[in-house]
Coordinates of C-alpha atoms in Angstrom, one line a residue:
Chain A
X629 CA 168.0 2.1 156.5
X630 CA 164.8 3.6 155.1
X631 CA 161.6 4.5 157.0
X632 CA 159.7 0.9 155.8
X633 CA 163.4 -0.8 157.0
X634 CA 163.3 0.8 160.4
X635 CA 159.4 0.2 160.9
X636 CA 159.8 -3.7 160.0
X637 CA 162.8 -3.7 162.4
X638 CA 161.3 -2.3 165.3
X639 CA 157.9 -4.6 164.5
X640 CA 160.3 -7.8 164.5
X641 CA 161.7 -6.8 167.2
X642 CA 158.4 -6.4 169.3
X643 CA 157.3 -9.4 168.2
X644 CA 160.3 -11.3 169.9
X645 CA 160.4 -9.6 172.8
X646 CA 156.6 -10.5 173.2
X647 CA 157.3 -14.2 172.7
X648 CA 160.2 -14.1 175.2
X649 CA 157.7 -12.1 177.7
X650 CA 155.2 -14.5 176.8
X651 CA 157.4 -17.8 177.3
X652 CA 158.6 -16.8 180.4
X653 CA 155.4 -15.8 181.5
X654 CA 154.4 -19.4 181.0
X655 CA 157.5 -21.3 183.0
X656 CA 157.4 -19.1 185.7
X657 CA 156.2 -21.1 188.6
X658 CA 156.2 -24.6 186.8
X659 CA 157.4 -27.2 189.2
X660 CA 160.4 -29.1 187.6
X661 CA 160.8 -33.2 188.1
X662 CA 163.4 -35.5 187.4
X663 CA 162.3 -37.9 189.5
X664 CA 158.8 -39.5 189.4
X665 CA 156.6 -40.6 192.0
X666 CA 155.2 -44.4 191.5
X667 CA 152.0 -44.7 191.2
X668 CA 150.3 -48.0 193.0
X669 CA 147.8 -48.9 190.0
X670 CA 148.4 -49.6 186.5
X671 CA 145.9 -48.4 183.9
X672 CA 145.8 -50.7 182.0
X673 CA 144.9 -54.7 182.3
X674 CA 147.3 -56.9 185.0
X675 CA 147.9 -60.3 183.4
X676 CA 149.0 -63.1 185.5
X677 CA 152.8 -65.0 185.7
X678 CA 153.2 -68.1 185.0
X679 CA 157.0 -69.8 183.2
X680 CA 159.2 -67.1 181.7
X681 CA 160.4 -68.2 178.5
X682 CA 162.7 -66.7 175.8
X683 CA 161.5 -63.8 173.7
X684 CA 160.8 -65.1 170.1
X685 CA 158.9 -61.9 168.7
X686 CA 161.1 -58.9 170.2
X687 CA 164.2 -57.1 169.3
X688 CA 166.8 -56.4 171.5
Chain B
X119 CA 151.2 -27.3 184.9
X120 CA 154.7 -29.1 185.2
X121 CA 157.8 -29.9 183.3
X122 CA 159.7 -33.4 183.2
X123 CA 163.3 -32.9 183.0
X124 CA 163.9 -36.7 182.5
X125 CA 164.9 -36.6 178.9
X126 CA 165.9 -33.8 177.1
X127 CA 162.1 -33.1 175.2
X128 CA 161.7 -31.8 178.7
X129 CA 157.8 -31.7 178.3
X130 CA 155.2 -29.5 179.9
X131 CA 152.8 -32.0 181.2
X132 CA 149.1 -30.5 181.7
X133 CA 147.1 -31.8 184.8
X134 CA 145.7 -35.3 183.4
X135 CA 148.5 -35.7 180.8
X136 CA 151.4 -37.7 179.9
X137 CA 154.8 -36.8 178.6
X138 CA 155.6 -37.6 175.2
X139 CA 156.7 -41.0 176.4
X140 CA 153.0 -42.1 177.7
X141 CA 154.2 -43.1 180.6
X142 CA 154.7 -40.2 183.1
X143 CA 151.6 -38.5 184.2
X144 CA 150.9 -35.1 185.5
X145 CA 148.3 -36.5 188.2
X146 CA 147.4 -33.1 190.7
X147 CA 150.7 -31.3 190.1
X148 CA 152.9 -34.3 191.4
X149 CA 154.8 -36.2 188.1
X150 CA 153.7 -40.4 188.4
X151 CA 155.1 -42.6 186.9
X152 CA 152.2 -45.1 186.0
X153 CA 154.7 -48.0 184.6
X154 CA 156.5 -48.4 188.1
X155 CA 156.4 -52.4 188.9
X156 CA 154.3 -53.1 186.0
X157 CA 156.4 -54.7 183.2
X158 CA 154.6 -55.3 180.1
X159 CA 157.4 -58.1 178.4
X160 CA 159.1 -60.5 180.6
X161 CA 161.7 -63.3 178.9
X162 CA 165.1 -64.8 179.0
X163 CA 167.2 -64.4 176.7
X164 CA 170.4 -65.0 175.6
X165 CA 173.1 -62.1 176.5
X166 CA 173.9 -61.7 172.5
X167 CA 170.7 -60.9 171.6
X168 CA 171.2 -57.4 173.1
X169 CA 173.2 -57.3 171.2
X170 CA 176.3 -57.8 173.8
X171 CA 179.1 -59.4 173.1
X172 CA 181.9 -58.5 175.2
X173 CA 179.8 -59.1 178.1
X174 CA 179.5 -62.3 179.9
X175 CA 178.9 -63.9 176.7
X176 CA 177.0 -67.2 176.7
X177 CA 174.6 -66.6 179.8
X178 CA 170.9 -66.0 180.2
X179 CA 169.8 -62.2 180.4
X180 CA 166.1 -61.7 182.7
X181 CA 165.1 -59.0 180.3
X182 CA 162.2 -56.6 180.7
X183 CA 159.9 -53.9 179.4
X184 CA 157.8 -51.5 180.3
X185 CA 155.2 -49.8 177.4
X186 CA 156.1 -46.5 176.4
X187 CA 158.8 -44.5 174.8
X188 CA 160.6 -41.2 174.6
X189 CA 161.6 -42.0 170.9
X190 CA 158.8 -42.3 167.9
X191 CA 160.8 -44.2 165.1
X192 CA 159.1 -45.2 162.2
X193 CA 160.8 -48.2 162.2
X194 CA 160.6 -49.5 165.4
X195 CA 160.7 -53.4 165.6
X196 CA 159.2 -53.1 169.2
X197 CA 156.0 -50.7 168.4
X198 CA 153.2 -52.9 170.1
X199 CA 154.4 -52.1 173.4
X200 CA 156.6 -48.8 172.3
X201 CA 153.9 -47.3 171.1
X202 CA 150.9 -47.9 173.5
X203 CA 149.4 -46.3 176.0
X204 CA 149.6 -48.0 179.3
X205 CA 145.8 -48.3 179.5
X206 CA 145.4 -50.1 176.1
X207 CA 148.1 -52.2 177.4
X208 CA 148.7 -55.7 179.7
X209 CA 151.4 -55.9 182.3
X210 CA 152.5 -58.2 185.1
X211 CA 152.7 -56.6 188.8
X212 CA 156.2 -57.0 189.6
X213 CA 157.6 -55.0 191.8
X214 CA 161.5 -54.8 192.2
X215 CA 162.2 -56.8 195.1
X216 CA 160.4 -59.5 193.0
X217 CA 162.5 -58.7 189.8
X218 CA 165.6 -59.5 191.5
X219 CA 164.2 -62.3 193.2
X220 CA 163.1 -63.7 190.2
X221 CA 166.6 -63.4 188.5
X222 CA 168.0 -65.4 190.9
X223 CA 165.2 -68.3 191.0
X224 CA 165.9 -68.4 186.9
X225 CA 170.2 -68.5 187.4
X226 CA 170.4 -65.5 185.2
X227 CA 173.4 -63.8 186.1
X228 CA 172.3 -60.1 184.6
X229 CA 169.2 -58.3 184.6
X230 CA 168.1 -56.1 180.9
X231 CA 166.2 -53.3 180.5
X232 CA 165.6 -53.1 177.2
X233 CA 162.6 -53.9 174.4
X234 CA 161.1 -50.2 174.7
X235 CA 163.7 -47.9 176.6
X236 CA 164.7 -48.1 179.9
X237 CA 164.7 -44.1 179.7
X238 CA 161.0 -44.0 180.6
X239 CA 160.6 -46.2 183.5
X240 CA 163.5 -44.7 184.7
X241 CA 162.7 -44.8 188.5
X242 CA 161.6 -48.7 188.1
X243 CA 165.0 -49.3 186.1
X244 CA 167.1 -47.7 188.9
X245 CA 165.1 -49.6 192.0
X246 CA 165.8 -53.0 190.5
X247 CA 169.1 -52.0 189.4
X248 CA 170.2 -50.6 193.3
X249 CA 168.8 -54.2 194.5
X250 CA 170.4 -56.0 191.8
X251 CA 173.5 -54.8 192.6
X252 CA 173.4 -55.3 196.3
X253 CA 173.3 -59.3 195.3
X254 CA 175.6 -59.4 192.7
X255 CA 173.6 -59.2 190.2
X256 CA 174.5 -57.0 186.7
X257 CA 172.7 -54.4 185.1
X258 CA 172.5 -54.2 181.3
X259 CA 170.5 -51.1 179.7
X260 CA 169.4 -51.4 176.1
X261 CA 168.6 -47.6 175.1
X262 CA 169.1 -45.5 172.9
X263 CA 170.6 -42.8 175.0
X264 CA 168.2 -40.0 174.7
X265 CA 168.0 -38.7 178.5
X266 CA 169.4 -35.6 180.4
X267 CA 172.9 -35.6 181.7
X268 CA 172.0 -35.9 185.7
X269 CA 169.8 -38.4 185.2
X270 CA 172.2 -40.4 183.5
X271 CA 174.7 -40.1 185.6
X272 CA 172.9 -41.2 188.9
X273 CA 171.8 -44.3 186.8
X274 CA 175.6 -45.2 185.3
X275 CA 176.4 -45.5 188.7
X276 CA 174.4 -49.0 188.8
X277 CA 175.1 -50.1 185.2
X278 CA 178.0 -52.9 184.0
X279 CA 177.0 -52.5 180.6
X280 CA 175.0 -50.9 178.3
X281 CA 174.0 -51.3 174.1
X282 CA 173.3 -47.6 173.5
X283 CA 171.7 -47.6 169.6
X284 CA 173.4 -44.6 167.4
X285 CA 170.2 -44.8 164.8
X286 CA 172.6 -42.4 162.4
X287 CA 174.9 -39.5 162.3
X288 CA 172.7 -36.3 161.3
X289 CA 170.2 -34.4 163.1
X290 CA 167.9 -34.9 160.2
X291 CA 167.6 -38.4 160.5
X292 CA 166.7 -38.1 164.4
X293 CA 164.4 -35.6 163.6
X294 CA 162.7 -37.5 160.3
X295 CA 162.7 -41.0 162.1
X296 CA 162.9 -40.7 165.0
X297 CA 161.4 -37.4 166.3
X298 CA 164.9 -36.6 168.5
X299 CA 167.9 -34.9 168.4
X300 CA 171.4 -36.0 167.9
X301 CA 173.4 -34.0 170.3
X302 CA 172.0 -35.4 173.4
X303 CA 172.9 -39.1 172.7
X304 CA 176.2 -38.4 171.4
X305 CA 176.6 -36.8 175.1
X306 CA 175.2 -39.7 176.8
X307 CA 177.4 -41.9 174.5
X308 CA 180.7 -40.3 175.4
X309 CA 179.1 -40.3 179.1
X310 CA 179.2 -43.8 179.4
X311 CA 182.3 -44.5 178.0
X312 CA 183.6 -42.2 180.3
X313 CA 182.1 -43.7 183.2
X314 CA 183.8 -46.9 182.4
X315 CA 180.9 -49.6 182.0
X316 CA 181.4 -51.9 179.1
X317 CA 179.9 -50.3 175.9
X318 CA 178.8 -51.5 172.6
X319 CA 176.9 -49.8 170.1
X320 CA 174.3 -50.9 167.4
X321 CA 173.5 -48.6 164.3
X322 CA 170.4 -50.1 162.1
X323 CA 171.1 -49.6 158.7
X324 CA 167.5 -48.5 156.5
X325 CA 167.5 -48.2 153.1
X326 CA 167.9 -45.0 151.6
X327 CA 167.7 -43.7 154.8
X328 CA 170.9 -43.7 156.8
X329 CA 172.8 -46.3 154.8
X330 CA 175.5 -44.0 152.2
X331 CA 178.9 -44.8 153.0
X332 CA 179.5 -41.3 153.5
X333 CA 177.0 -41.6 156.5
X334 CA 178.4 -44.7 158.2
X335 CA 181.7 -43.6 157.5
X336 CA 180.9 -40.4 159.3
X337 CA 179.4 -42.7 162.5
X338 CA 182.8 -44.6 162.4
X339 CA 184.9 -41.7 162.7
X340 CA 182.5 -40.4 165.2
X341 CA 182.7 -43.4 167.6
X342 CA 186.7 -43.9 166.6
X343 CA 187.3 -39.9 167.6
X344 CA 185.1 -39.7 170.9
X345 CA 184.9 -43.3 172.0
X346 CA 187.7 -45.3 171.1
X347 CA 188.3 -47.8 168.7
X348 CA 188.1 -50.6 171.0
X349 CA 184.2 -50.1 171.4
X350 CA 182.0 -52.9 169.6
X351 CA 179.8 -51.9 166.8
X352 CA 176.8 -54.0 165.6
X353 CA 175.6 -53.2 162.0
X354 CA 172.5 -54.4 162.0
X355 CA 169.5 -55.3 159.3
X356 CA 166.3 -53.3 159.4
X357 CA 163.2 -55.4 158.3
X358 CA 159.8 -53.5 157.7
X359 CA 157.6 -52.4 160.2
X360 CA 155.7 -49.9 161.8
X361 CA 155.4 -47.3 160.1
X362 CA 158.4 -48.1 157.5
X363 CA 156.6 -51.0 155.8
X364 CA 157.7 -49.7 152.4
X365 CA 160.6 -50.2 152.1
X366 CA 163.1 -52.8 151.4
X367 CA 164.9 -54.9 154.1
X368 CA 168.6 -54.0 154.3
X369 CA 170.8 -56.0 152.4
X370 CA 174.0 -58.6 153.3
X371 CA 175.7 -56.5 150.6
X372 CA 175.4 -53.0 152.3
X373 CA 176.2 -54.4 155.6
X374 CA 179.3 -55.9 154.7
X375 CA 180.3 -52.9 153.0
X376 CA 178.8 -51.2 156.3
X377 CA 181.3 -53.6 158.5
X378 CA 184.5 -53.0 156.0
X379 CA 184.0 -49.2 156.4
X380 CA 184.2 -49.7 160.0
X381 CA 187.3 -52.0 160.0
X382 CA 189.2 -49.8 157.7
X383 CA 188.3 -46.9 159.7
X384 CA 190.2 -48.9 162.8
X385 CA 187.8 -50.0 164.8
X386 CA 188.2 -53.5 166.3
X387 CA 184.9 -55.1 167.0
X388 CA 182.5 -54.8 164.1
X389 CA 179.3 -57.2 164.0
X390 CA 176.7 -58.0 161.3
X391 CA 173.2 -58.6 162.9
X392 CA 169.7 -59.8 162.3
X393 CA 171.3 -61.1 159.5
X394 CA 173.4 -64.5 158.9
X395 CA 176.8 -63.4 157.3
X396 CA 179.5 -66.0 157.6
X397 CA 182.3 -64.7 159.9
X398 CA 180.8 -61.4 160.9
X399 CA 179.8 -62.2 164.2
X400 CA 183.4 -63.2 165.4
X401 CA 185.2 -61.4 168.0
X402 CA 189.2 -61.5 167.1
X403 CA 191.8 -60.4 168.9
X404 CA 192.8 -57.2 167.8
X405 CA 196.6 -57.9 167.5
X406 CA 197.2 -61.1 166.2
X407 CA 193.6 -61.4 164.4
X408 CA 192.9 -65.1 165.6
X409 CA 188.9 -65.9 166.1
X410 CA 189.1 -65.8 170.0
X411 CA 185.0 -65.5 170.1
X412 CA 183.4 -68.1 167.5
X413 CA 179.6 -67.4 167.4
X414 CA 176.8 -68.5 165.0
X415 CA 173.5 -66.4 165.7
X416 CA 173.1 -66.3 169.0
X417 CA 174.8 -69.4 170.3
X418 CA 178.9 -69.3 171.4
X419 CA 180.8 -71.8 169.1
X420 CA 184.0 -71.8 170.8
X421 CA 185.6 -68.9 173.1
X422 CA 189.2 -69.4 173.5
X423 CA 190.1 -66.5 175.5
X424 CA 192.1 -67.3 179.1
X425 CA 190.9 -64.6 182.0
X426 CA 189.9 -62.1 178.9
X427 CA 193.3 -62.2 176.8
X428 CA 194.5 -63.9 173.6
X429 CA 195.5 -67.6 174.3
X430 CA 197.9 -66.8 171.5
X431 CA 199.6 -63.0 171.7
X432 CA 198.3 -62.6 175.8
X433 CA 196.7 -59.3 174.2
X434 CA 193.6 -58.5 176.8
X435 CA 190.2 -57.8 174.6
X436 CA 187.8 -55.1 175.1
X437 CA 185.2 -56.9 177.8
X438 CA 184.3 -58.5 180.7
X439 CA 184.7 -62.4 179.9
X440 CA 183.4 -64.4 182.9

């Protein structure tokens, strides 16, 4: 391996480690969920109920 | 900051933000779900347009939806609600106890979660599901099996059946069309066959995309090597939507040479859908090859089979009958 070689090495190599560092930096201390809490109100518009009929639009 | 391990794009949600599904909200460190007890699509439908059909074929399905999705295919036949955010949206307040009780009112002997994905209102799905159970009711998920392992095995536990889609066989199809990975939903795939619910499997076929032979027959060896060969599969047609409005709908032609890939691979139950193709929606018995399940769209023709066996050879087929 030649000086340049070496001096790309090491620089790729510093560059990892940094994003390793960096990525760990940033999930240390992040709460983790599975489960999610419901919340009582819907954002968007609550239409009202009336006969349920079969789906002629949707897939599946 | 926080991370949702629900499905495996394990997002870092911001304070304020959503996952990549819409639905599931950083709101002051705590992760809400904001689709809990609203559904956004409510109908009955019939059991085969799941499409099930080893599974108490002939009855009325309550099926429902909330918006949102983990998923972002460009075909998706479902985008209005798929691909909404809750607050552009309308939804009914329904919370589970009313799900159930609604079920009941209607006769419908099985409850769906389907439409978008079941994945994302995953707390909701499992609520109703627990009740459900408790009165004899069945749970049906219509997914396409991108979720975490734990997850998925707390909700199996409350599922009698499941259409889980395999949209294709390579990671670069998941990744192109569908922005996902492959790995996970073969895992939840094998999963669920392991857990023992009843299992059937729809792959849409889009031109050009994930319709070579070489592709399907990869998918058919998949499913024959890790699931079985006695697990149905439903080809079905893509028509153009979304974001897919270029291209052609799939033809009878490729799906018939889709279903005889399939049958000469071994697997028993293979199904044409979205698509009228004389014969191919037919359940036979696997020994003796008599029509036991005579269907024609969605309505049952004749079913001949006595407590689930051939009234012919007495060989039991892959299903739960009654």
């Amino acid at each position: 391996m030649n000086r340049r070689d070496f001096f790309h090495t090491l620089a790729g190599l510093g560059i990892f480690t940094a994003g390793c560092l960096l990525c760990l930096l940033k999930s240390a201390g992040v709460p983790v969920f599975t489960q999610a809490k419901p919340h009582p109100q819907y954002p968007g518009t609550i239409k009202s109920l009336g006969d349920i009929t079969e789906d002629t639009e949707m897939i599946g | 900051m926080l991370q949702c391990e629900l499905c495996p794009k394990n997002c870092l949600i911001r304070p304020g933000q959503s996952g990549d599904c819409r639905v599931r909200v950083n709101m002051d460190g705590v992760l809400k779900t904001v689709v809990y007890g609203f559904p956004s699509a409510l109908h009955i439908d019939p059991i085969e347009k799941k499409p099930l059909f080893h599974f108490i074929p002939g009855t009325k399905i309550l099926s429902l939806a909330t918006v949102g999705c983990n998923l972002h295919c460009k075909n998706c036949q479902n985008w209005e609600i798929s691909q909404t955010n809750p607050e552009d949206s309308q939804a009914y307040f329904l919370p589970p106890q009313k799900v159930v009780e609604m079920t009941e009112r209607y006769f419908c002997p099985s409850i769906a979660y389907t439409y978008t994905d079941p994945i994302v209102y995953y707390e909701y799905t499992y609520d109703i599901a627990v009740l459900a159970r408790a009165r004899g009711i069945r749970n049906v998920l219509v997914t396409a099996g991108y979720i975490n392992p734990a997850p998925w095995k707390k909700l199996l536990q409350y599922v009698d059946a499941a259409n889980i889609d395999l949209k294709g066989i390579t990671e670069k199809f998941y990744r192109e069309v569908c922005s996902a990975t492959l790995k996970p939903i073969l895992d939840a795939l094998v999963a669920a066959r392991e857990h023992g619910i009843i299992l059937e499997i729809t792959n849409l076929l889009i031109p050009t995309l994930n319709d070579d032979p070489k592709d399907i027959k990869d998918l058919v060896l998949w499913i024959r090597n890790n699931l079985g060969t006695d697990v149905p599969l439903h080809f079905s047609g893509f028509h153009p939507r979304y974001k897919m409005r270029h291209l052609p709908p799939t033809s009878a032609q490729t799906l018939e040479i889709a279903r005889e890939i399939a049958l000469e691979q071994g697997l028993k139950h293979v199904y044409v859908g979205n698509i009228l193709i004389r014969d191919a929606q037919n359940t036979l018995c696997p020994k003796c090859q008599k029509v036991v399940v005579e269907r024609r769209g969605y309505t049952i023709v004749q079913n001949s089979l006595k407590e689930g066996v051939c009234p012919d050879c007495q060989t039991p087929v892959y299903g739960v009958w009654k």
